[in-house]
Coordinates of C-alpha atoms and ligand atoms in Angstrom, one line a residue:
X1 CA 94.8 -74.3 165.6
X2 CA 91.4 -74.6 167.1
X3 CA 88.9 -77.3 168.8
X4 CA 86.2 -77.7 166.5
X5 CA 83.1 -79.4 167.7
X6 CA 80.8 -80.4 164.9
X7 CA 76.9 -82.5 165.8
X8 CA 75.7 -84.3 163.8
X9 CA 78.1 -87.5 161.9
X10 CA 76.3 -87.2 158.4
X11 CA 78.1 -87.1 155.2
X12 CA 79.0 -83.5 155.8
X13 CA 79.8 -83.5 159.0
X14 CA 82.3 -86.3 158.5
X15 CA 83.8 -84.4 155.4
X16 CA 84.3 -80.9 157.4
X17 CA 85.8 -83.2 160.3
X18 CA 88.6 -84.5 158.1
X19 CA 88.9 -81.3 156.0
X20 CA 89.6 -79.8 159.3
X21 CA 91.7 -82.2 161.0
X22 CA 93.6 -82.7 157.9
X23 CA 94.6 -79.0 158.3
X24 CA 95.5 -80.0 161.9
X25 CA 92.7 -78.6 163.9
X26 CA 91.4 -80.9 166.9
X27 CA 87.8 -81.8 166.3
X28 CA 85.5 -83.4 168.4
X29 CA 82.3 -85.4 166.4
X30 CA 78.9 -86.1 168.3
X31 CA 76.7 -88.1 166.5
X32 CA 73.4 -89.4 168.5
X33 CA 72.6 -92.6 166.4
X34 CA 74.6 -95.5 167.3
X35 CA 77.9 -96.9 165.4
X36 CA 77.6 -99.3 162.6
X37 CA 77.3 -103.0 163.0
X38 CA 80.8 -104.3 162.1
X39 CA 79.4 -106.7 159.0
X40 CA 80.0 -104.7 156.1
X41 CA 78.3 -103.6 153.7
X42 CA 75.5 -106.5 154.2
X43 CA 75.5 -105.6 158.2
X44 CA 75.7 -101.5 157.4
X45 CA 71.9 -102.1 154.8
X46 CA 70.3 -105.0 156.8
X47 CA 71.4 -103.6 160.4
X48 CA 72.0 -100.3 160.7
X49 CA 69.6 -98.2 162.4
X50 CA 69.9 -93.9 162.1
X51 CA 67.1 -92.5 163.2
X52 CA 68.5 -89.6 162.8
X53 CA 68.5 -89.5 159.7
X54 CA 64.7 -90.3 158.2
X55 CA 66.0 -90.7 154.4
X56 CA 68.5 -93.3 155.2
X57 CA 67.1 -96.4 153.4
X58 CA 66.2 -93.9 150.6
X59 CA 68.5 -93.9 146.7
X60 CA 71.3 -91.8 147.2
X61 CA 73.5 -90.9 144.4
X62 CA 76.9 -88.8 145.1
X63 CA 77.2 -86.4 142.2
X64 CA 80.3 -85.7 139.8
X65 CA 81.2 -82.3 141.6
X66 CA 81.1 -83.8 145.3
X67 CA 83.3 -87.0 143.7
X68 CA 85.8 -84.5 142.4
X69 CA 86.4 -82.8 145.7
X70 CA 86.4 -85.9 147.8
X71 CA 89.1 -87.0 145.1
X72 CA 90.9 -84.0 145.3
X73 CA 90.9 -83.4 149.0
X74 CA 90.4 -86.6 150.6
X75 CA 91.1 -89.3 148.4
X76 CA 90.8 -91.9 150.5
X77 CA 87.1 -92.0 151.3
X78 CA 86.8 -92.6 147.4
X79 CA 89.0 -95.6 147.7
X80 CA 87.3 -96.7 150.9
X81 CA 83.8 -96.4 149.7
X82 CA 85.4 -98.7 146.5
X83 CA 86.9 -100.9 149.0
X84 CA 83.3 -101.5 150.2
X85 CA 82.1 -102.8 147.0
X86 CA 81.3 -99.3 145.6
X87 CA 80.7 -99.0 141.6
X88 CA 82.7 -96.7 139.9
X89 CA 80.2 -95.1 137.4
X90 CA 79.5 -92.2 135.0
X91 CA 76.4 -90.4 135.3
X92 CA 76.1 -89.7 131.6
X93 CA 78.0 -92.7 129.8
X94 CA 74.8 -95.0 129.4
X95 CA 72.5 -92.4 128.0
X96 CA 75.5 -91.2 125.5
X97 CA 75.1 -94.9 123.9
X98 CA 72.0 -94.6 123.0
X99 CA 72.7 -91.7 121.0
X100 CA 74.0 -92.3 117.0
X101 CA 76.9 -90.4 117.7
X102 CA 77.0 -91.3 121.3
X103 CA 81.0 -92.2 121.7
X104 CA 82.3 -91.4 124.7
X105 CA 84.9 -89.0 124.7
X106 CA 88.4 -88.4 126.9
X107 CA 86.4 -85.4 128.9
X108 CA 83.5 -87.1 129.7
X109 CA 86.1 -88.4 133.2
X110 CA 84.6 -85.6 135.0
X111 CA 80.7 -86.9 134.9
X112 CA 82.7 -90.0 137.1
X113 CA 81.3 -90.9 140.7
X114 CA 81.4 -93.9 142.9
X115 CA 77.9 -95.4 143.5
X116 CA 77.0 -96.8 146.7
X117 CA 73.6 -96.7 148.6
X118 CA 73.5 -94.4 151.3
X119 CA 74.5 -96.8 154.4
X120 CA 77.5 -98.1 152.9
X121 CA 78.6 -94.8 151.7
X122 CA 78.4 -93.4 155.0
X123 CA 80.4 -96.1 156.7
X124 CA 83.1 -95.5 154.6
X125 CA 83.5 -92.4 155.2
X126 CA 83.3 -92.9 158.8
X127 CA 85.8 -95.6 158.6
X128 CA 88.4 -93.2 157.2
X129 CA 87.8 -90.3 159.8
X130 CA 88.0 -92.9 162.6
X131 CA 91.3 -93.6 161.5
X132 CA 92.1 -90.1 160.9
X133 CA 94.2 -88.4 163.7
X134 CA 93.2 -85.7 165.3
X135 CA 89.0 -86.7 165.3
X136 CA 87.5 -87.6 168.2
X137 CA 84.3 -89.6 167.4
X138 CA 81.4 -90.3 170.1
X139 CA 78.1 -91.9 168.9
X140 CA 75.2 -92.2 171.4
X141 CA 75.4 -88.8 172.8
X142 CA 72.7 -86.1 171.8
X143 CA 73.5 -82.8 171.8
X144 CA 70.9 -81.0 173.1
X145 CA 72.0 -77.3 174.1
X146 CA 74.5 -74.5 173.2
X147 CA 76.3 -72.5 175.9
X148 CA 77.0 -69.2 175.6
X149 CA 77.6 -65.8 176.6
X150 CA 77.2 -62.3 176.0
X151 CA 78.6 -60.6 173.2
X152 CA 78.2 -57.2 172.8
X153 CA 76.0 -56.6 169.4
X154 CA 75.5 -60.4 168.9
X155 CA 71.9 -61.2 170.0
X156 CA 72.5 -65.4 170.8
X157 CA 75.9 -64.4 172.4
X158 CA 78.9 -66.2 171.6
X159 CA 78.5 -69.8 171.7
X160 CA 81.4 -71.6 173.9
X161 CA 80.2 -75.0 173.4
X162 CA 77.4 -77.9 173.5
X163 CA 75.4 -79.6 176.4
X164 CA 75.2 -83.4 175.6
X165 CA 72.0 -84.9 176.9
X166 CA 73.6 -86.8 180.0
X167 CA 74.8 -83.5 181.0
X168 CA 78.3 -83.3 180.2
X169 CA 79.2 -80.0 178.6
X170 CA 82.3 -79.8 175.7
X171 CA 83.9 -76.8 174.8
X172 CA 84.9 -75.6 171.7
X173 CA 86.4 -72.2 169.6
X174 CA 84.1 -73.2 167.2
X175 CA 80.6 -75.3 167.2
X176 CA 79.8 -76.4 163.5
X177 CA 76.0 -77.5 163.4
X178 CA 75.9 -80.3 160.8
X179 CA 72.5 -81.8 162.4
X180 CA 70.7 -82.2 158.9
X181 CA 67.2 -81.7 158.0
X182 CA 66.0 -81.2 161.7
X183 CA 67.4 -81.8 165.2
X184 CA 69.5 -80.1 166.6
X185 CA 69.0 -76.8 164.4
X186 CA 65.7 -76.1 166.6
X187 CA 68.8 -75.1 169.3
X188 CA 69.9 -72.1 167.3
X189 CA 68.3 -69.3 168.9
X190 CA 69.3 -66.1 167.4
X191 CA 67.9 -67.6 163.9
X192 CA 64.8 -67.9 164.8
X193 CA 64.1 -64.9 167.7
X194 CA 65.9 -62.6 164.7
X195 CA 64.3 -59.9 161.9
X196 CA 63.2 -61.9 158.7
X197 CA 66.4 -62.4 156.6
X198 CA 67.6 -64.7 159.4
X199 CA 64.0 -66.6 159.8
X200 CA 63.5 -70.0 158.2
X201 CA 63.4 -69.6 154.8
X202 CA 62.0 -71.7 152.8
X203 CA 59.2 -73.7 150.5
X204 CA 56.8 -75.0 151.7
X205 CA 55.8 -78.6 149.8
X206 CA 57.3 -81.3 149.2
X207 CA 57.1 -84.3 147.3
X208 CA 57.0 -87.9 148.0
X209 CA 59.9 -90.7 146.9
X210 CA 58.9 -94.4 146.8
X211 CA 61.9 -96.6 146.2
X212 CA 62.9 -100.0 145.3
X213 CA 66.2 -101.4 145.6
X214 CA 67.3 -104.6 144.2
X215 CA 70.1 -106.7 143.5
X216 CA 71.4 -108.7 139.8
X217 CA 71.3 -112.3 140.5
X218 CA 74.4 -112.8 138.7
X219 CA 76.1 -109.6 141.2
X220 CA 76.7 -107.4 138.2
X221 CA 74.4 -104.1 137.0
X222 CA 71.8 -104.5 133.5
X223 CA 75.0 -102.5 132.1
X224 CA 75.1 -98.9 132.5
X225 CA 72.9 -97.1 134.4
X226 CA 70.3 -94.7 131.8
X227 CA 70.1 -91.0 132.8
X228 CA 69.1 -90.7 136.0
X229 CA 66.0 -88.6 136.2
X230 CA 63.2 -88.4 134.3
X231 CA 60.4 -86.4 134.6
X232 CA 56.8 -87.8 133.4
X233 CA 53.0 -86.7 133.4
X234 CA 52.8 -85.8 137.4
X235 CA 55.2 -88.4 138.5
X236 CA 59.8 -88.3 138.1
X237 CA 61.4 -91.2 138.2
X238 CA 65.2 -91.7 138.8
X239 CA 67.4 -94.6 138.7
X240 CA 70.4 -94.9 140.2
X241 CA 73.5 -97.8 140.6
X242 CA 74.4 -98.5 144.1
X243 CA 77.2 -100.6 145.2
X244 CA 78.0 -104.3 145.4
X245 CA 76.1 -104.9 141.9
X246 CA 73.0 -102.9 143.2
X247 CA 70.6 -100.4 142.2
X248 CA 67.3 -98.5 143.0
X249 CA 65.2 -97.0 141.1
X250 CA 62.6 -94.3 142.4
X251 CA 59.0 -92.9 141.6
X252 CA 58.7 -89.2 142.5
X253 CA 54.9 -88.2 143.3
X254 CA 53.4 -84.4 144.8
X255 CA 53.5 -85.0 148.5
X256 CA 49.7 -84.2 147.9
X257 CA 48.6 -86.9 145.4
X258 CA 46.6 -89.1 147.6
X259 CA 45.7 -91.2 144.4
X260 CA 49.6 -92.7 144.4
X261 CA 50.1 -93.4 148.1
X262 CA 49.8 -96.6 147.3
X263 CA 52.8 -96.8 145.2
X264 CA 54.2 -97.8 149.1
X265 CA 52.5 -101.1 148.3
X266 CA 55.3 -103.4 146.2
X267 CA 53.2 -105.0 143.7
X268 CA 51.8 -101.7 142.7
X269 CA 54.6 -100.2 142.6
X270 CA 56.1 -102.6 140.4
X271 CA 53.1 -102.6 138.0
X272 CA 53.8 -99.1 137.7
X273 CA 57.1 -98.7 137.0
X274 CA 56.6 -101.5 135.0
X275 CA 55.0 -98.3 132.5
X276 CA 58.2 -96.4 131.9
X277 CA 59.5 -97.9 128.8
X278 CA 62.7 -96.6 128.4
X279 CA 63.8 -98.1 132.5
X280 CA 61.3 -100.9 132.7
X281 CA 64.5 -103.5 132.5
X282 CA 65.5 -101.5 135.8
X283 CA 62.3 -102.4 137.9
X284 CA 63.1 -106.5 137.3
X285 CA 65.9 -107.2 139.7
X286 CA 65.8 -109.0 143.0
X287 CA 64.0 -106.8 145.6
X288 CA 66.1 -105.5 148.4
X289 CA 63.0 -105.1 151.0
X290 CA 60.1 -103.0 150.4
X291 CA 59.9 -99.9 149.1
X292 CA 61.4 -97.2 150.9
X293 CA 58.7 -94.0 151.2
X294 CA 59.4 -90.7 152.5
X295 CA 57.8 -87.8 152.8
X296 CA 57.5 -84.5 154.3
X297 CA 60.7 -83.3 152.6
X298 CA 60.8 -79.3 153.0
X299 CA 63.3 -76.7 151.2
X300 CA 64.5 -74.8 154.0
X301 CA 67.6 -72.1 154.1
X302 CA 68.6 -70.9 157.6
X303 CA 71.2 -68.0 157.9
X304 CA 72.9 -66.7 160.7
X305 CA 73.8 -63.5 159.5
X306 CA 70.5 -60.3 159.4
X307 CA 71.5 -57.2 158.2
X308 CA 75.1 -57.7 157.9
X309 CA 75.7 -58.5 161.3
X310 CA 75.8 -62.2 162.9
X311 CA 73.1 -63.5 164.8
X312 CA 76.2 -65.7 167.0
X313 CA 79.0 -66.0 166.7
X314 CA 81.7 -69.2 167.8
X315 CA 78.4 -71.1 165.2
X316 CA 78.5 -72.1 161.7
X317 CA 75.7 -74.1 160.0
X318 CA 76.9 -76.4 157.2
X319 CA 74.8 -79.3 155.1
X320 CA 71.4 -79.8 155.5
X321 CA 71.3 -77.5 158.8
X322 CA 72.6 -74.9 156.8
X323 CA 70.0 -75.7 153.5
X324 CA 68.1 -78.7 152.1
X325 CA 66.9 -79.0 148.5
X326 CA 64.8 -81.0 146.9
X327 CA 66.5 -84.3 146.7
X328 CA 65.3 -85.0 143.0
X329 CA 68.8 -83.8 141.3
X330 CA 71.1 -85.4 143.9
X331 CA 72.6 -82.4 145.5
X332 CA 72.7 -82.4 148.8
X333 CA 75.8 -85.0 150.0
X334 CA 77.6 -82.5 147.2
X335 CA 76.3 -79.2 148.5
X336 CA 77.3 -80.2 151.9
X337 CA 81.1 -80.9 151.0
X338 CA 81.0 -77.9 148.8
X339 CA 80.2 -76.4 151.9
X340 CA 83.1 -77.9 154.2
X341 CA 86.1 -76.8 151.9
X342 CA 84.3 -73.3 152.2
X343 CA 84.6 -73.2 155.9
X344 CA 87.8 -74.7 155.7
X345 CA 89.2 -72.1 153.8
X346 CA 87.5 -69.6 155.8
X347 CA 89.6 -70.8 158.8
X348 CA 92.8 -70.8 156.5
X349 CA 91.7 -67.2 155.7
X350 CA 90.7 -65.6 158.9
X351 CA 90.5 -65.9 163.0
X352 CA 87.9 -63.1 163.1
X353 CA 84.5 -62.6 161.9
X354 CA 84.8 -65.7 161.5
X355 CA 80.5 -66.0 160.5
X356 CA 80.4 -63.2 158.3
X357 CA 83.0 -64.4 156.0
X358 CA 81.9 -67.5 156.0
X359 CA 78.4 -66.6 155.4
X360 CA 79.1 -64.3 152.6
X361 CA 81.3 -66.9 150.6
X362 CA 78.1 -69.2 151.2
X363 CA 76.0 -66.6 149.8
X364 CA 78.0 -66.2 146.6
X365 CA 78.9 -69.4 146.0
X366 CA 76.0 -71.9 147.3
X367 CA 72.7 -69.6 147.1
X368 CA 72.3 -69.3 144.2
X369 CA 72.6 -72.8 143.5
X370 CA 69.6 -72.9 146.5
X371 CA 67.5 -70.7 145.0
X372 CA 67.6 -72.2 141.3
X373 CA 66.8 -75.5 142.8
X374 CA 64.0 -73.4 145.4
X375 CA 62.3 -71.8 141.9
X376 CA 62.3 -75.4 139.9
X377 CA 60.2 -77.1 142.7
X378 CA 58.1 -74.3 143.2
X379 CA 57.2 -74.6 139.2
X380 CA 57.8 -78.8 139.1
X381 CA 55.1 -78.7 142.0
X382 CA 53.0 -76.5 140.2
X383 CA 53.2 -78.3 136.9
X384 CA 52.4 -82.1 138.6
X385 CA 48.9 -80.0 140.4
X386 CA 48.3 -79.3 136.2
X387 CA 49.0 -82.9 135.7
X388 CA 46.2 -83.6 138.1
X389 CA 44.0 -81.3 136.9
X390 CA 44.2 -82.5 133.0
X391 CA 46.0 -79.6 132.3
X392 CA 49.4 -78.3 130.8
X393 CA 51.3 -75.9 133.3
X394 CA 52.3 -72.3 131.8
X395 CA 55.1 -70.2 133.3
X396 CA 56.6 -66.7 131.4
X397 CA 59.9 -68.2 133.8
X398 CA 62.6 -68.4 131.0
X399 CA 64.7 -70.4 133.8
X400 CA 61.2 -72.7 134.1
X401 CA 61.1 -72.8 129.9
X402 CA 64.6 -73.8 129.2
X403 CA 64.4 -77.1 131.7
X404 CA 61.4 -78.3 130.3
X405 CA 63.0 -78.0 126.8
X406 CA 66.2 -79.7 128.3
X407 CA 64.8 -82.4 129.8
X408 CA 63.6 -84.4 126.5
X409 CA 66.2 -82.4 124.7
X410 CA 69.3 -83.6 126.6
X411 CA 68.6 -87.1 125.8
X412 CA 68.9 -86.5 121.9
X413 CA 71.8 -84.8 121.2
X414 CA 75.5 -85.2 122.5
X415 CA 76.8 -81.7 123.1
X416 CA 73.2 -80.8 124.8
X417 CA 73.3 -83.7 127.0
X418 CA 77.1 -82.9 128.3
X419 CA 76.2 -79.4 128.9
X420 CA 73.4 -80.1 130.3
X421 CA 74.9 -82.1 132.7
X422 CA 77.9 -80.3 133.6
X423 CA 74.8 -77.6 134.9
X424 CA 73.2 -80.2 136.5
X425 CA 76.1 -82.1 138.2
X426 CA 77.5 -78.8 139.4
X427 CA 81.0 -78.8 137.3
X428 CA 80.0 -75.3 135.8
X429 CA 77.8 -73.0 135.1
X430 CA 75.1 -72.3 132.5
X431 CA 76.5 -69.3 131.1
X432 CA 80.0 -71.5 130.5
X433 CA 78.2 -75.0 129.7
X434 CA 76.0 -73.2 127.3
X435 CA 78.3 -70.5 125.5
X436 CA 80.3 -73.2 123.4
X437 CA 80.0 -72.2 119.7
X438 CA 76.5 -73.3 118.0
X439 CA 75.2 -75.4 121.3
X440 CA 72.7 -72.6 121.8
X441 CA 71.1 -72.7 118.2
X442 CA 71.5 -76.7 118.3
X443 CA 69.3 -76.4 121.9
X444 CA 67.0 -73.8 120.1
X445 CA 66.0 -76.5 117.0
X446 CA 65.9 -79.7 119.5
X447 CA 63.9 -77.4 121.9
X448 CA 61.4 -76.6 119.4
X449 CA 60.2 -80.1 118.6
X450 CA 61.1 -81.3 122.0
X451 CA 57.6 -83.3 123.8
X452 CA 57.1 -82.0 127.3
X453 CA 58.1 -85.5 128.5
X454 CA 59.6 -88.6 127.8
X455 CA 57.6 -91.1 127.0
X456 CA 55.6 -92.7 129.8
X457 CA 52.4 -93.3 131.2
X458 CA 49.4 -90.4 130.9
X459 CA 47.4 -89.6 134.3
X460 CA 44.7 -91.7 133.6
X461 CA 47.2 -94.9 132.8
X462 CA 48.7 -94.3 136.2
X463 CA 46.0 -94.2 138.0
X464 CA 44.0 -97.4 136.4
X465 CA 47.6 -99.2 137.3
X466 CA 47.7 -98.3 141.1
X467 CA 43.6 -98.7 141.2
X468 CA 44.1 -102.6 141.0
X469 CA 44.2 -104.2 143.7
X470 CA 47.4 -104.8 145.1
X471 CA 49.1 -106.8 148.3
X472 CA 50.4 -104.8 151.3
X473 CA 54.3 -106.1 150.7
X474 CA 56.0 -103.6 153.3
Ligands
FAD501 C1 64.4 -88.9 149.8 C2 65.8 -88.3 149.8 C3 66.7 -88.6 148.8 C4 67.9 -88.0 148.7 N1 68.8 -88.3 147.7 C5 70.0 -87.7 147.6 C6 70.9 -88.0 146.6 O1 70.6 -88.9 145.7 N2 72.1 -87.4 146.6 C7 72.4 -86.4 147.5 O2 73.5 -85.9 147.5 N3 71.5 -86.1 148.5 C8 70.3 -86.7 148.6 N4 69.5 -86.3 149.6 C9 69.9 -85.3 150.5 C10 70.8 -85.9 151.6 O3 70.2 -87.0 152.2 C11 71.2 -84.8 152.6 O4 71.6 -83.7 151.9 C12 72.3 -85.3 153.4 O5 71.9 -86.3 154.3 C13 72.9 -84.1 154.3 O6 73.9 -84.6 155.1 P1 74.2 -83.9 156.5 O7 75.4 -84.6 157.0 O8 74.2 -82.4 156.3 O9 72.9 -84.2 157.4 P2 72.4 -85.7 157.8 O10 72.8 -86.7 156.9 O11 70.9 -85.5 158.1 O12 73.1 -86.0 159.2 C14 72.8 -85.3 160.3 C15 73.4 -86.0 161.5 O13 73.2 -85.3 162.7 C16 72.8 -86.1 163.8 N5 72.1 -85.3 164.7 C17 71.0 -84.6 164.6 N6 70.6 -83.9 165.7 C18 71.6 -84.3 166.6 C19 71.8 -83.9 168.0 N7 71.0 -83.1 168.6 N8 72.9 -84.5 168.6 C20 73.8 -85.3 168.0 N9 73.6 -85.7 166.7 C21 72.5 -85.1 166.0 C22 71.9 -87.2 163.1 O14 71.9 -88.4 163.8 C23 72.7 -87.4 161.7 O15 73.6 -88.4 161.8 C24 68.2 -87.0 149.6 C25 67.3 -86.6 150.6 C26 66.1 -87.2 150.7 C27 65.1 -86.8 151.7

């Protein structure tokens, strides 16, 4: 058994903690944002400050694949997060209804998550790893080096531990990096000194999320919660439950549209939402605050492996240090857990080459998930500049092709929209969700009547709603 020291006390750094201790490693957790206030749920949203973490106020749904492997593996941060008012919800339950032959069936279990915004989800799961033996937690302390020495063939050496920012140095077999989007990953020498497979990889542009939270008078949700993203002439929009009877819901812009920076501004926001007809009754709740904007949200893959031969070694990556994607399907809590049972059965497997196995098991079973989700923004950033323009986007991408027929077509037919969705939520894969007999002909005819989106506001109608003058309300 080994001493494991993981930075960074996000979602998946809490996960591979308790993965890890569960299989009775020692692990030590440092976290530089402070604990949370000892409130609640009410003290974790009102109080609780992480500026570590720059998309904490923003919606955060878990999705069905991470709920199945925290209820698999660690079944008590389900119940916790419950315990803390979370909602028990299925992602495709309130779309199915509005379907003529929407009933739902036995199966549709696995499209089940808990709902919770992102504060109270993330004190749950800290709960349960503070009172899981064999994790050390310490918040406050920034990590902000790696010691190591030489290896022979391994260009950053072979990392024996972390520097904390008071100077105190911790040792460790094995430091996981689970710093998220930024921070501490600008440590990592070897992946950015290193040849151009082990460079920062990534996209580029990014998009901008505006969202409003709000709260039922009467404590309970409008009833169940419609499909959760939908994309529109040059702007998504996604609505998701929370816990403790609330919910957000979220308008999606090009991180270059000046014209809807003022969505930031609460009136106009709600004017605008006010446009979508099908989720309208979800902009009329009580406020929670102001709405939430954040921006500057890069796709970025770092790998620690060029050539076939690591960069380090005694490192791993995992979560958003390891990848980010584009937050619009809900991935990344999920990706990240996917991630910890992969290094925890890499240590199960192996005590050497410890980085290449675990790298290559990333590769084969994560990257491709990366990529796919790389190539939609690439053309869903392409297709909102069209938007702008006046114009219709045109891509020969059959990938590109068949999402823009699902998107209207999921919502019309049954068997579509539970495929669909186990693609989407991560349960299986395309080839598998699509090859059940006749879905692919049934996709075909709904496909070739399907409108590009639902219906919604044109480009002009937007912009007349957020040219009115509005009051600053954050
Ligand atoms: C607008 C937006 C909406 C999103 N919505 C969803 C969603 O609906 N569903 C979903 O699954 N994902 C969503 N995501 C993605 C999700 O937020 C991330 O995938 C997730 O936070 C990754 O978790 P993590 O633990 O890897 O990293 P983080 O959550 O970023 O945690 C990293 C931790 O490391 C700490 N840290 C950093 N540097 C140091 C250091 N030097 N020393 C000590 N500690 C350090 C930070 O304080 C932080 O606590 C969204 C992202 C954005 C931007």
């Amino acid at each position: 058994m080994i001493h494991t020291l993981i930075v960074g006390a996000g979602p998946t750094g809490l996960v591979t903690a308790m993965l890890l201790a569960a299989d009775g490693h020692r692990v030590t957790v440092v976290d530089q944002d402070p604990s949370p206030p000892a409130d609640g749920p009410y003290g974790v949203w009102q109080k609780w400050r992480r500026p570590g973490v720059r998309q904490f106020a923003a919606a955060h749904a878990l999705a069905p694949a991470g709920h199945s492997v925290l209820r698999r593996e660690l079944p008590e941060t389900v119940s916790e997060v419950v315990r803390w008012g979370g909602h028990r919800h299925n992602m495709i339950v309130g779309a199915l209804s509005l379907l003529p032959e929407g009933m739902a069936e036995s199966g549709d279990a696995r499209f089940g998550t808990v709902a919770a915004r992102r504060p109270v989800l993330e004190a749950a799961l800290l709960a349960v790893a503070g009172r899981t033996s064999g994790i050390t937690l310490r918040r406050g302390v920034r990590a902000t080096r790696l010691s190591a020495e030489d290896a022979p063939g391994v260009p950053g050496g072979h990392v024996t531990g972390v520097v904390l920012d008071h100077g105190e140095h911790i040792t460790a077999d094995l430091v996981v990096v689970a710093s998220g989007r930024g921070g501490f990953t600008t440590a990592l020498p070897a992946v950015t000194t290193t040849g151009p497979e082990g460079r920062e990889r990534g996209t580029n542009r990014g998009f901008r999320y505006y969202t409003q939270h709000f709260r039922a008078a009467d404590g309970h949700l409008l009833g169940p919660a419609p499909w959760p993203l939908h994309h529109h002439d040059s702007v998504s929009v996604i609505v998701v439950p929370g816990d403790n009877g609330t919910w957000s819901m979220t308008l999606v812009t090009s991180g270059a549209d000046q014209d809807l920076r003022r969505l930031a501004h609460g009136d106009i926001w709600q004017r605008t939402a006010a446009l979508y007809p099908g989720l309208a009754p979800w902009a009329q709740g009580e406020p929670l605050g102001g709405v939430v904007a954040v921006g500057g949200i890069h796709t970025v893959r770092r790998r620690l492996v060029h050539a076939g031969r690591p960069l380090v070694t005694g490192l791993v990556t995992v979560g958003d240090a390891w990848a980010t994607t584009n937050p619009q399907f809900g991935l990344g809590i999920t990706l990240g857990i996917m991630q910890a049972t992969i290094l925890r059965d890499t240590l199960r497997a192996t005590d050497t080459e410890l980085v290449l196995h675990f790298d290559d098991l990333t590769e084969r079973h994560l990257t491709p998930l990366w990529s796919g989700l790389a190539a939609w923004e690439t053309h869903r950033q392409a297709e909102i500049a069209a938007d702008m323009r006046g114009e219709a986007y045109h891509s020969p991408d059959p990938a590109w092709n068949q999402h823009v027929a699902g998107r209207t077509a999921a919502l019309r037919d049954a068997g579509v929209m539970r495929a669909l969705a186990e693609i989407g939520f991560l349960l299986t894969d395309a080839r598998e969700a699509m090859g059940k007999p006749g879905l692919m002909a049934r996709f075909a005819e709904l496909a070739a009547h399907a409108p590009r989106y639902a219906d919604g506001p044109d480009r002009r109608a937007l912009l007349a709603a957020t040219r009115e003058p509005g009051r600053l309300s954050i």
